[in-house]
XYZ file of C-alpha atoms in Angstrom:
625
model
C -73.068 -66.505 -60.379
C -70.949 -63.681 -59.165
C -67.445 -64.927 -58.190
C -65.630 -64.059 -55.025
C -63.769 -61.056 -55.106
C -61.213 -62.477 -52.637
C -60.513 -65.494 -54.728
C -59.998 -63.235 -57.893
C -57.687 -60.994 -55.859
C -59.311 -57.828 -57.278
C -59.996 -54.754 -55.551
C -63.188 -53.616 -57.175
C -66.529 -55.078 -56.276
C -68.035 -53.991 -59.445
C -65.515 -56.319 -61.452
C -66.981 -59.543 -60.032
C -70.344 -58.985 -61.983
C -68.590 -58.441 -65.056
C -66.307 -61.606 -64.660
C -62.797 -60.073 -64.801
C -59.831 -61.143 -63.160
C -57.538 -62.108 -66.100
C -53.889 -60.895 -65.947
C -53.370 -57.168 -67.702
C -50.968 -58.850 -70.126
C -53.657 -60.905 -71.629
C -55.680 -57.761 -72.929
C -54.574 -55.759 -75.380
C -55.042 -51.938 -75.152
C -58.089 -50.519 -76.823
C -58.024 -49.510 -80.465
C -59.938 -46.316 -79.521
C -58.667 -43.138 -81.589
C -60.883 -39.977 -81.872
C -62.313 -38.683 -85.131
C -61.436 -35.214 -85.596
C -63.196 -34.763 -89.172
C -65.721 -32.400 -87.640
C -62.648 -30.100 -87.525
C -60.608 -30.822 -90.653
C -59.811 -34.211 -92.606
C -56.027 -33.918 -92.329
C -53.429 -31.097 -92.361
C -53.701 -30.847 -96.318
C -57.303 -29.900 -95.793
C -57.920 -26.960 -98.144
C -60.613 -25.913 -95.522
C -57.822 -24.876 -93.476
C -56.243 -22.194 -95.676
C -59.845 -21.097 -96.656
C -60.560 -20.623 -92.764
C -57.447 -18.363 -92.380
C -58.129 -16.625 -95.505
C -61.514 -15.831 -94.167
C -60.543 -14.771 -90.694
C -57.921 -12.544 -92.050
C -60.099 -10.775 -94.371
C -62.637 -10.320 -91.407
C -59.592 -9.068 -89.094
C -58.740 -6.197 -91.670
C -62.050 -4.988 -91.544
C -62.575 -5.222 -87.945
C -59.493 -2.796 -87.649
C -61.961 -0.175 -88.406
C -62.486 -0.021 -84.872
C -58.966 1.248 -83.810
C -58.424 4.276 -81.920
C -62.052 4.802 -81.171
C -63.273 1.461 -78.709
C -63.841 4.150 -75.769
C -65.853 6.368 -78.113
C -68.476 3.352 -78.803
C -71.772 3.424 -77.847
C -72.644 0.376 -75.368
C -74.638 -1.453 -78.142
C -71.855 -0.438 -80.715
C -69.165 -1.989 -78.175
C -71.150 -5.254 -77.820
C -71.649 -5.632 -81.297
C -67.707 -5.165 -81.625
C -67.196 -8.001 -78.868
C -69.416 -10.193 -81.060
C -67.091 -9.656 -84.073
C -64.174 -10.302 -82.231
C -65.485 -13.389 -80.414
C -66.468 -15.044 -83.727
C -63.229 -14.241 -85.377
C -61.255 -15.604 -82.338
C -63.599 -18.819 -82.206
C -62.990 -19.574 -86.088
C -59.129 -18.984 -85.630
C -59.159 -21.180 -82.496
C -60.186 -24.416 -84.682
C -57.156 -24.986 -86.846
C -54.833 -23.909 -84.184
C -56.571 -26.525 -81.655
C -56.552 -29.049 -84.211
C -52.883 -28.947 -84.835
C -52.422 -29.214 -81.136
C -54.416 -32.370 -80.834
C -52.638 -34.141 -83.841
C -49.315 -33.328 -82.096
C -50.628 -34.705 -78.857
C -51.490 -38.040 -80.838
C -47.756 -38.116 -82.562
C -45.036 -35.733 -81.445
C -42.559 -37.812 -83.269
C -43.859 -36.680 -86.766
C -41.869 -33.917 -88.368
C -44.826 -33.084 -90.617
C -47.364 -32.571 -87.732
C -44.792 -30.549 -85.909
C -44.461 -28.317 -88.729
C -48.080 -27.764 -89.225
C -48.391 -27.262 -85.413
C -45.621 -24.372 -85.904
C -47.534 -22.812 -88.941
C -50.550 -22.868 -87.097
C -48.923 -21.133 -84.015
C -47.480 -18.427 -86.370
C -50.680 -17.696 -88.271
C -52.438 -17.381 -84.688
C -49.704 -15.014 -83.538
C -50.353 -12.974 -86.908
C -53.958 -12.680 -86.237
C -53.340 -11.717 -82.266
C -50.907 -9.130 -83.574
C -54.078 -7.681 -85.890
C -56.395 -7.781 -83.162
C -54.732 -6.935 -79.753
C -55.568 -3.243 -80.283
C -59.124 -3.822 -79.166
C -58.379 -5.241 -75.685
C -55.727 -2.657 -74.944
C -57.837 0.340 -75.881
C -60.658 -1.307 -73.548
C -57.982 -1.875 -70.613
C -56.858 1.723 -71.365
C -60.544 3.183 -71.629
C -61.766 5.599 -68.704
C -63.243 3.933 -65.787
C -66.404 6.128 -66.074
C -67.046 4.889 -69.495
C -66.500 1.315 -68.289
C -68.843 1.873 -65.439
C -71.766 3.261 -67.697
C -71.147 0.241 -70.134
C -71.284 -2.312 -67.322
C -74.544 -0.595 -66.066
C -76.482 -0.889 -69.476
C -78.379 -4.177 -69.541
C -77.222 -4.373 -73.205
C -73.990 -5.307 -72.089
C -75.136 -8.228 -69.842
C -73.823 -11.159 -71.826
C -70.260 -9.680 -71.954
C -69.921 -8.153 -68.723
C -67.718 -10.912 -67.518
C -65.396 -10.644 -70.220
C -65.184 -6.849 -69.989
C -64.379 -7.336 -66.331
C -61.788 -10.102 -66.689
C -60.120 -7.915 -69.559
C -60.044 -5.013 -67.317
C -58.251 -6.744 -64.407
C -55.281 -6.665 -66.608
C -55.404 -2.841 -67.439
C -52.072 -2.246 -64.888
C -50.213 -5.024 -66.285
C -50.536 -4.093 -70.084
C -47.703 -2.822 -72.479
C -48.008 -0.523 -75.507
C -49.275 -1.969 -78.669
C -45.916 -1.993 -80.055
C -44.097 -3.902 -77.016
C -47.196 -6.429 -76.993
C -46.418 -7.007 -80.746
C -42.899 -7.992 -79.905
C -43.832 -10.113 -77.100
C -46.079 -12.170 -79.553
C -43.691 -12.240 -82.440
C -40.746 -13.638 -80.295
C -43.125 -16.049 -78.126
C -43.092 -18.912 -80.921
C -39.300 -19.218 -80.740
C -39.030 -18.458 -77.190
C -41.179 -20.018 -74.505
C -43.727 -21.818 -77.026
C -40.617 -23.336 -78.493
C -39.028 -24.589 -75.442
C -42.700 -25.979 -74.537
C -42.861 -27.816 -77.627
C -39.248 -28.942 -77.197
C -40.088 -30.364 -73.841
C -43.008 -32.491 -75.433
C -41.035 -33.742 -78.411
C -37.949 -34.790 -75.967
C -40.030 -36.567 -73.465
C -42.808 -38.071 -75.800
C -40.180 -39.672 -78.150
C -37.845 -40.972 -75.123
C -37.740 -44.708 -74.927
C -37.190 -46.089 -71.775
C -35.702 -49.235 -70.987
C -37.390 -51.797 -68.761
C -35.625 -54.482 -67.287
C -38.666 -56.431 -65.303
C -37.502 -59.470 -63.129
C -36.960 -62.738 -64.813
C -37.231 -61.124 -68.435
C -35.083 -59.760 -71.066
C -35.021 -55.458 -71.139
C -37.336 -54.040 -73.466
C -38.129 -50.489 -74.552
C -41.440 -48.932 -72.900
C -43.222 -45.453 -72.955
C -43.287 -43.234 -70.029
C -46.666 -44.159 -69.317
C -46.201 -47.978 -69.507
C -43.406 -47.131 -66.766
C -45.318 -44.871 -64.738
C -48.310 -47.598 -64.695
C -45.919 -50.246 -63.310
C -45.319 -48.106 -60.282
C -48.876 -49.525 -59.110
C -47.696 -52.947 -59.651
C -48.485 -55.434 -56.796
C -44.891 -57.065 -57.035
C -42.525 -54.840 -55.282
C -39.625 -55.936 -57.585
C -41.721 -54.718 -60.720
C -42.160 -51.297 -59.079
C -38.539 -51.134 -58.422
C -37.689 -52.128 -61.877
C -40.041 -49.317 -62.901
C -38.787 -46.742 -60.923
C -34.992 -47.620 -61.905
C -36.329 -47.225 -65.721
C -38.102 -43.944 -64.999
C -35.089 -42.609 -63.083
C -32.432 -43.720 -65.797
C -34.731 -42.435 -68.532
C -34.968 -38.879 -66.813
C -31.477 -39.019 -66.122
C -30.567 -39.477 -69.859
C -32.520 -36.256 -70.512
C -31.834 -34.351 -67.409
C -29.573 -31.544 -68.772
C -32.056 -30.948 -71.545
C -35.155 -30.641 -69.390
C -33.160 -28.669 -66.633
C -32.228 -26.224 -69.331
C -35.559 -26.037 -70.553
C -37.068 -25.583 -67.291
C -34.587 -22.759 -66.392
C -35.173 -20.749 -69.630
C -38.941 -20.838 -69.001
C -38.553 -19.657 -65.757
C -36.487 -17.061 -66.769
C -38.969 -16.206 -69.744
C -41.618 -15.778 -67.037
C -39.348 -13.445 -64.718
C -39.124 -11.288 -67.694
C -42.271 -11.079 -68.729
C -43.280 -10.670 -65.106
C -41.006 -7.667 -64.587
C -42.235 -5.857 -67.945
C -45.835 -6.628 -66.792
C -45.468 -5.384 -63.334
C -46.763 -8.445 -61.837
C -45.542 -8.594 -58.013
C -44.938 -12.189 -57.726
C -44.544 -15.422 -60.019
C -47.883 -16.725 -59.310
C -49.693 -13.582 -59.467
C -50.754 -13.796 -63.313
C -52.169 -17.191 -62.631
C -54.505 -15.878 -59.777
C -55.625 -13.273 -62.420
C -56.413 -15.902 -65.063
C -58.094 -18.128 -62.412
C -60.002 -14.963 -61.175
C -58.951 -15.611 -57.600
C -57.480 -13.756 -55.159
C -54.170 -14.500 -53.089
C -55.906 -14.854 -49.816
C -58.432 -17.620 -50.998
C -55.489 -19.385 -52.565
C -53.358 -19.127 -49.403
C -56.390 -20.499 -47.396
C -56.319 -23.642 -49.410
C -52.519 -24.117 -49.675
C -52.024 -23.557 -46.052
C -54.654 -25.858 -44.959
C -52.964 -28.694 -47.273
C -49.645 -28.286 -45.270
C -51.566 -27.858 -41.666
C -53.435 -30.900 -42.231
C -50.641 -33.261 -43.225
C -51.385 -35.287 -40.346
C -54.001 -36.974 -42.455
C -51.419 -37.991 -45.031
C -48.944 -39.508 -42.403
C -51.945 -41.262 -40.476
C -52.899 -43.038 -43.638
C -49.863 -44.342 -44.519
C -48.722 -45.686 -41.422
C -51.610 -48.038 -41.519
C -50.740 -48.782 -45.366
C -47.169 -49.617 -43.973
C -48.694 -51.862 -41.470
C -51.166 -53.784 -44.161
C -48.065 -54.157 -46.466
C -45.954 -55.361 -43.935
C -43.048 -53.372 -44.727
C -40.569 -51.769 -42.116
C -40.479 -48.683 -44.484
C -42.387 -47.320 -47.145
C -40.602 -45.515 -50.128
C -41.425 -43.728 -53.527
C -42.000 -47.214 -54.979
C -44.717 -48.043 -52.594
C -46.831 -44.993 -52.465
C -49.399 -46.602 -54.949
C -48.749 -50.333 -54.273
C -52.056 -51.966 -54.273
C -53.275 -53.826 -51.219
C -53.815 -57.192 -53.078
C -51.497 -59.553 -54.888
C -53.513 -59.478 -58.092
C -53.595 -56.699 -60.602
C -57.051 -55.300 -61.579
C -58.221 -55.418 -65.261
C -60.789 -53.299 -66.622
C -61.543 -53.068 -70.397
C -62.490 -49.904 -71.975
C -65.897 -51.168 -72.758
C -66.471 -52.045 -69.143
C -65.195 -48.833 -68.083
C -67.543 -47.381 -70.410
C -70.501 -49.235 -68.786
C -69.457 -48.444 -65.320
C -69.110 -44.577 -65.692
C -72.287 -44.223 -67.844
C -74.167 -46.108 -65.108
C -72.650 -44.055 -62.360
C -73.415 -40.731 -64.073
C -76.866 -41.930 -65.020
C -78.025 -42.772 -61.439
C -76.968 -39.020 -60.596
C -78.389 -37.557 -63.848
C -79.639 -38.444 -66.977
C -78.144 -35.378 -68.804
C -74.827 -36.329 -67.248
C -75.012 -39.749 -68.704
C -76.329 -38.950 -72.078
C -73.686 -36.174 -72.749
C -70.897 -38.630 -71.631
C -72.391 -41.387 -73.864
C -71.817 -38.979 -76.896
C -68.055 -39.258 -76.391
C -68.261 -42.897 -76.981
C -70.907 -43.095 -79.596
C -69.335 -40.451 -81.791
C -65.583 -41.399 -81.445
C -64.664 -38.235 -79.360
C -61.931 -40.313 -77.393
C -58.339 -41.124 -78.068
C -57.653 -43.767 -75.756
C -54.916 -45.783 -77.598
C -51.701 -45.987 -76.096
C -48.887 -45.589 -78.668
C -45.441 -44.404 -79.261
C -44.935 -40.869 -79.967
C -48.275 -39.961 -78.119
C -47.783 -37.332 -75.542
C -48.032 -38.152 -71.824
C -50.960 -37.421 -69.599
C -54.639 -36.924 -69.989
C -57.122 -33.827 -70.950
C -60.197 -32.835 -72.378
C -59.956 -30.322 -75.147
C -63.121 -28.067 -75.125
C -62.639 -26.742 -78.866
C -65.438 -24.551 -79.580
C -68.867 -24.083 -78.633
C -70.228 -24.653 -82.127
C -68.160 -28.077 -82.410
C -67.719 -30.487 -79.732
C -65.147 -31.033 -76.899
C -62.924 -34.406 -77.092
C -60.961 -36.511 -74.486
C -57.300 -37.645 -74.746
C -55.748 -40.333 -72.728
C -53.873 -43.578 -72.795
C -56.223 -46.504 -71.595
C -54.193 -49.249 -70.398
C -56.792 -51.584 -68.854
C -56.111 -50.925 -65.348
C -58.609 -49.733 -62.652
C -56.687 -46.374 -61.972
C -57.387 -45.530 -65.790
C -61.040 -45.939 -64.996
C -60.685 -43.055 -62.721
C -58.930 -40.980 -65.277
C -61.487 -41.654 -67.960
C -64.400 -40.634 -65.638
C -62.431 -37.607 -64.593
C -61.878 -36.396 -68.326
C -65.591 -37.298 -69.041
C -66.518 -34.979 -66.417
C -64.566 -32.396 -68.131
C -66.322 -33.411 -70.973
C -69.577 -33.313 -69.956
C -68.770 -29.838 -68.405
C -67.596 -28.606 -71.787
C -70.783 -29.881 -73.630
C -73.329 -28.351 -71.369
C -71.240 -24.895 -71.456
C -71.936 -24.999 -75.052
C -75.043 -23.113 -74.148
C -72.667 -19.972 -73.602
C -70.812 -18.110 -76.654
C -66.986 -18.563 -76.964
C -65.758 -15.914 -74.683
C -68.052 -17.109 -71.991
C -67.259 -20.924 -72.650
C -64.253 -21.960 -70.647
C -64.511 -21.692 -67.080
C -61.278 -20.856 -65.042
C -58.673 -23.680 -64.143
C -60.114 -24.303 -60.212
C -63.538 -24.770 -61.535
C -62.606 -26.608 -64.495
C -62.041 -29.541 -61.995
C -65.600 -29.214 -60.700
C -67.240 -31.705 -62.935
C -64.376 -33.921 -63.383
C -63.753 -34.759 -59.674
C -67.405 -34.804 -58.939
C -67.553 -37.534 -61.888
C -64.623 -39.630 -60.239
C -66.882 -39.305 -56.991
C -69.948 -40.714 -58.605
C -67.989 -43.882 -59.813
C -66.263 -44.341 -56.609
C -69.742 -44.602 -54.864
C -70.900 -46.978 -57.620
C -67.858 -49.149 -56.988
C -68.182 -49.116 -53.105
C -72.030 -49.934 -53.163
C -72.342 -53.454 -52.317
C -68.621 -54.376 -51.995
C -67.351 -56.864 -49.030
C -65.276 -55.160 -46.323
C -62.248 -56.419 -48.041
C -62.761 -54.876 -51.343
C -64.065 -51.868 -49.689
C -60.629 -51.661 -47.832
C -59.042 -51.542 -51.113
C -61.440 -49.205 -52.868
C -61.135 -46.690 -49.879
C -57.301 -47.162 -50.134
C -57.133 -46.307 -53.824
C -59.669 -43.406 -53.261
C -57.671 -41.833 -50.626
C -54.451 -42.044 -52.306
C -55.854 -40.124 -55.510
C -57.255 -37.572 -53.182
C -53.693 -37.119 -51.311
C -51.996 -37.023 -54.964
C -54.783 -34.301 -56.195
C -54.803 -32.364 -52.958
C -51.789 -32.728 -50.901
C -49.395 -33.721 -53.976
C -50.286 -30.495 -55.954
C -50.160 -28.201 -53.062
C -46.588 -29.614 -52.341
C -45.764 -29.020 -56.264
C -47.137 -25.582 -56.184
C -44.710 -24.778 -53.423
C -41.930 -26.340 -55.411
C -42.813 -24.131 -58.218
C -42.835 -20.943 -55.916
C -39.380 -21.822 -54.594
C -37.909 -22.622 -58.043
C -39.025 -19.470 -59.548
C -38.124 -17.574 -56.636
C -34.347 -19.400 -56.462
C -34.044 -18.531 -60.301
C -34.863 -14.830 -59.712
C -32.694 -14.410 -56.686
C -29.630 -16.752 -57.420
C -29.640 -17.450 -61.082
C -29.865 -20.671 -62.955
C -30.511 -23.953 -60.831
C -28.868 -27.365 -61.494
C -30.572 -30.312 -62.035
C -29.522 -31.226 -58.415
C -30.811 -28.024 -57.032
C -34.046 -28.786 -58.772
C -34.104 -32.189 -57.123
C -33.033 -30.812 -53.802
C -36.080 -28.431 -53.766
C -38.518 -31.070 -55.118
C -37.410 -33.718 -52.745
C -37.944 -31.088 -49.559
C -41.404 -30.185 -50.696
C -43.111 -33.812 -51.737
C -41.463 -35.457 -48.651
C -43.114 -32.581 -46.637
C -46.704 -34.119 -47.090
C -45.643 -37.414 -45.650
C -43.916 -36.754 -42.535
C -42.392 -39.982 -40.962
C -44.836 -42.323 -42.707
C -42.804 -42.628 -46.003
C -39.248 -41.868 -47.107
C -38.639 -40.719 -50.781
C -35.398 -42.357 -51.895
C -32.864 -40.785 -54.109
C -34.180 -41.921 -57.154
C -37.206 -39.749 -56.629
C -34.994 -36.417 -56.801
C -35.476 -36.323 -60.809
C -39.016 -37.076 -60.839
C -39.944 -33.298 -61.022
C -38.498 -33.260 -64.623
C -41.490 -34.986 -66.180
C -44.254 -32.954 -64.968
C -45.526 -31.149 -67.767
C -47.517 -28.527 -65.953
C -44.371 -26.873 -64.802
C -43.388 -26.345 -68.456
C -46.799 -25.640 -69.878
C -48.794 -23.782 -67.440
C -46.815 -22.406 -64.668
C -48.803 -22.647 -61.201
C -51.435 -24.452 -62.386
C -51.146 -27.256 -59.931
C -52.786 -25.512 -57.295
C -56.031 -25.754 -59.300
C -56.174 -29.547 -58.561
C -56.256 -28.928 -54.711
C -58.510 -26.205 -55.122
C -60.862 -28.148 -57.437
C -60.644 -31.495 -55.307
C -61.413 -29.878 -51.875
C -64.213 -27.839 -53.401
C -65.770 -30.961 -54.854
C -65.346 -32.897 -51.745
C -67.431 -30.396 -49.878
C -69.883 -29.925 -52.749
C -70.679 -33.700 -52.861
C -71.300 -33.766 -49.507
C -73.614 -31.169 -49.927
C -75.257 -33.189 -52.966
C -75.830 -35.996 -50.868
C -77.554 -33.928 -48.014
C -79.865 -32.458 -50.630
C -80.492 -35.181 -52.452
C -81.946 -35.639 -56.140
C -82.929 -31.705 -56.231
C -79.211 -31.041 -56.317
C -78.806 -32.435 -59.396
C -81.010 -29.637 -61.338
C -78.648 -26.924 -59.739
C -75.658 -28.841 -60.271
C -76.274 -29.186 -64.053
C -77.343 -25.163 -64.181
C -74.071 -24.430 -62.579
C -72.203 -26.356 -65.481
C -73.975 -24.671 -68.136
C -72.923 -21.442 -67.095
C -69.334 -22.070 -68.135
C -67.193 -19.142 -67.758
C -69.969 -16.555 -67.860
C -69.249 -15.259 -64.266
C -66.307 -15.354 -61.761
C -65.617 -18.480 -59.427
C -67.252 -16.686 -56.453
C -70.548 -16.013 -58.184
C -70.670 -19.265 -60.008
C -70.260 -21.152 -56.823
C -72.789 -18.860 -55.161
C -75.498 -20.252 -57.403
C -75.120 -23.537 -55.470
C -74.773 -21.846 -52.142
C -71.186 -21.785 -51.528
C -69.000 -18.962 -50.138
C -65.410 -19.710 -51.382
C -63.820 -16.928 -49.036
C -65.040 -18.794 -46.027
C -62.291 -21.255 -44.596
C -64.979 -23.244 -42.921
C -66.276 -24.300 -46.583
C -62.577 -25.488 -47.219
C -62.434 -27.113 -43.609
C -65.372 -29.277 -44.849
C -63.122 -30.843 -47.552
C -60.604 -32.084 -45.292
C -63.232 -33.484 -42.933
C -64.467 -35.376 -45.871
C -60.757 -36.704 -46.502
C -60.538 -37.431 -42.697
C -63.763 -39.420 -42.949
C -62.476 -41.700 -45.652
C -59.580 -42.270 -43.612
C -61.687 -43.213 -40.668
C -63.994 -45.829 -42.793
C -60.413 -47.208 -44.217
C -59.312 -47.443 -40.426
C -62.661 -49.361 -39.418
C -62.525 -51.462 -42.285
C -58.831 -52.578 -41.342
C -59.766 -53.180 -37.585
C -62.712 -55.139 -38.753
C -60.851 -57.576 -41.074
C -57.286 -57.121 -39.968
C -57.370 -59.782 -37.536
C -59.535 -62.297 -39.326
C -57.407 -62.624 -42.583
C -54.194 -61.791 -44.327
C -54.064 -59.141 -46.935
C -51.261 -60.273 -48.569
């Protein structure tokens, strides 16, 4: 018999049919670790040394092309590119393996040393091979045009075009070698420092009525979604105190990374701090500005929602501890196996291919979901290489929002799996389109949850979805503006104090809420745990871009019905073999059209309208709290 969701206090309709409703504290986190043996058996695997020896031997032979790249015929050039691609693909395996191990245990000195060694070997290889792309960038345009017109070049036309986009930003080979040599003790060292410091920090958590205990960053962040406001406040206290402990180190690290980028941008003649990210994303500034400016212009939607949430929660004021407060008292819990069933069913209703590709991750141990000390924060999908397989990384804590995260990363995983039709240079799409399948996967799961839910349960479902969308669209756009200002201030005024970072952070994040929610003083230092700022400057706008793109695309999928699934699969199989504009044209989307992006905001507004309708319908009948 299906139990009433209202009696359980859970927010998800699907949970009732799976007899869920126990407190999350009774559920142990999943003992789910990935199997990386398809790469190597461990840091002492002799195959790692053998792989590097083979790669460097082939790299020495590849140097025969030095000084004559622009003299090659088109078939010769394509043959050379294939050789280079094979070399880079093999070198990616030990380097990626080291990064995956480090993500699992940033506290291990042995793994840290292993990672450093792989980074240094990668740099050595880059130095030996960089002449090829530098010569390709310096080649006469007439020769390039002839190459691109030849049908033989078709498989690598996009690779050549992307490479040529950096022509005016290249340095001499000697200068490029110096840049690469210094990177491992420069920016990469500070990025590793950030990971090691944050992953190994123990937060002191003092929950109401309990003795203080140590907790990981992820555990503390998770409690910011607790139904009890006192628990949320305790989590905010713990997070703030922990970040304050690391504040000087993190601020110094970020200042140095910003300065490092300033120097490189000057040397490479990038006109703005974010220009190199636009190039890497294969987007023009005008298109990015359309999205970011629309996020600012449509901030009314955020305020509109949070005013209603304030009414539902019965609070005089919402603060930083209430942003993700659930509408119901009880906590939802979903085991890893239940999340698996839900996600596979949702994917399968849209496409049997998506379901089968996602199922492989569970069947073949391609997921690391166990939370543990030393494990870095966040979640990701590593594509690795097309001749291996992707893997998913996260910390699963039996919470409903973990289901969305798992669905998101498995969307990436399906994309990576289907992209294996491409060769290595065409394997990875750009960051904004990298979110194409991940966000789509989340939407499939959301629709699965909503189907058949009661009005009260739908209210909470929509609240969760709206807040997730705000975090992905508006918050990421605000964080992009924070980065822009931080980089600009560092360039114009010099090093920023922790207080100055906090001031800029507070202004930009607060701007998305208007007067509907007030970020307290604690929030000022919360910029410092955002790894994207350190690891991939200006990455964050890709989330806004990707979420809005998929919201519009998902509506298109609903309108076209089952026939859309085939076009969508074909799009994912293209990987990064074309630029984003060309890829989206395959499903009838013009990304330069502001009306297309308006469709994303229309979709957000429709979610809010449905939320308002549900609250109007049930708000007078029963109390939510």
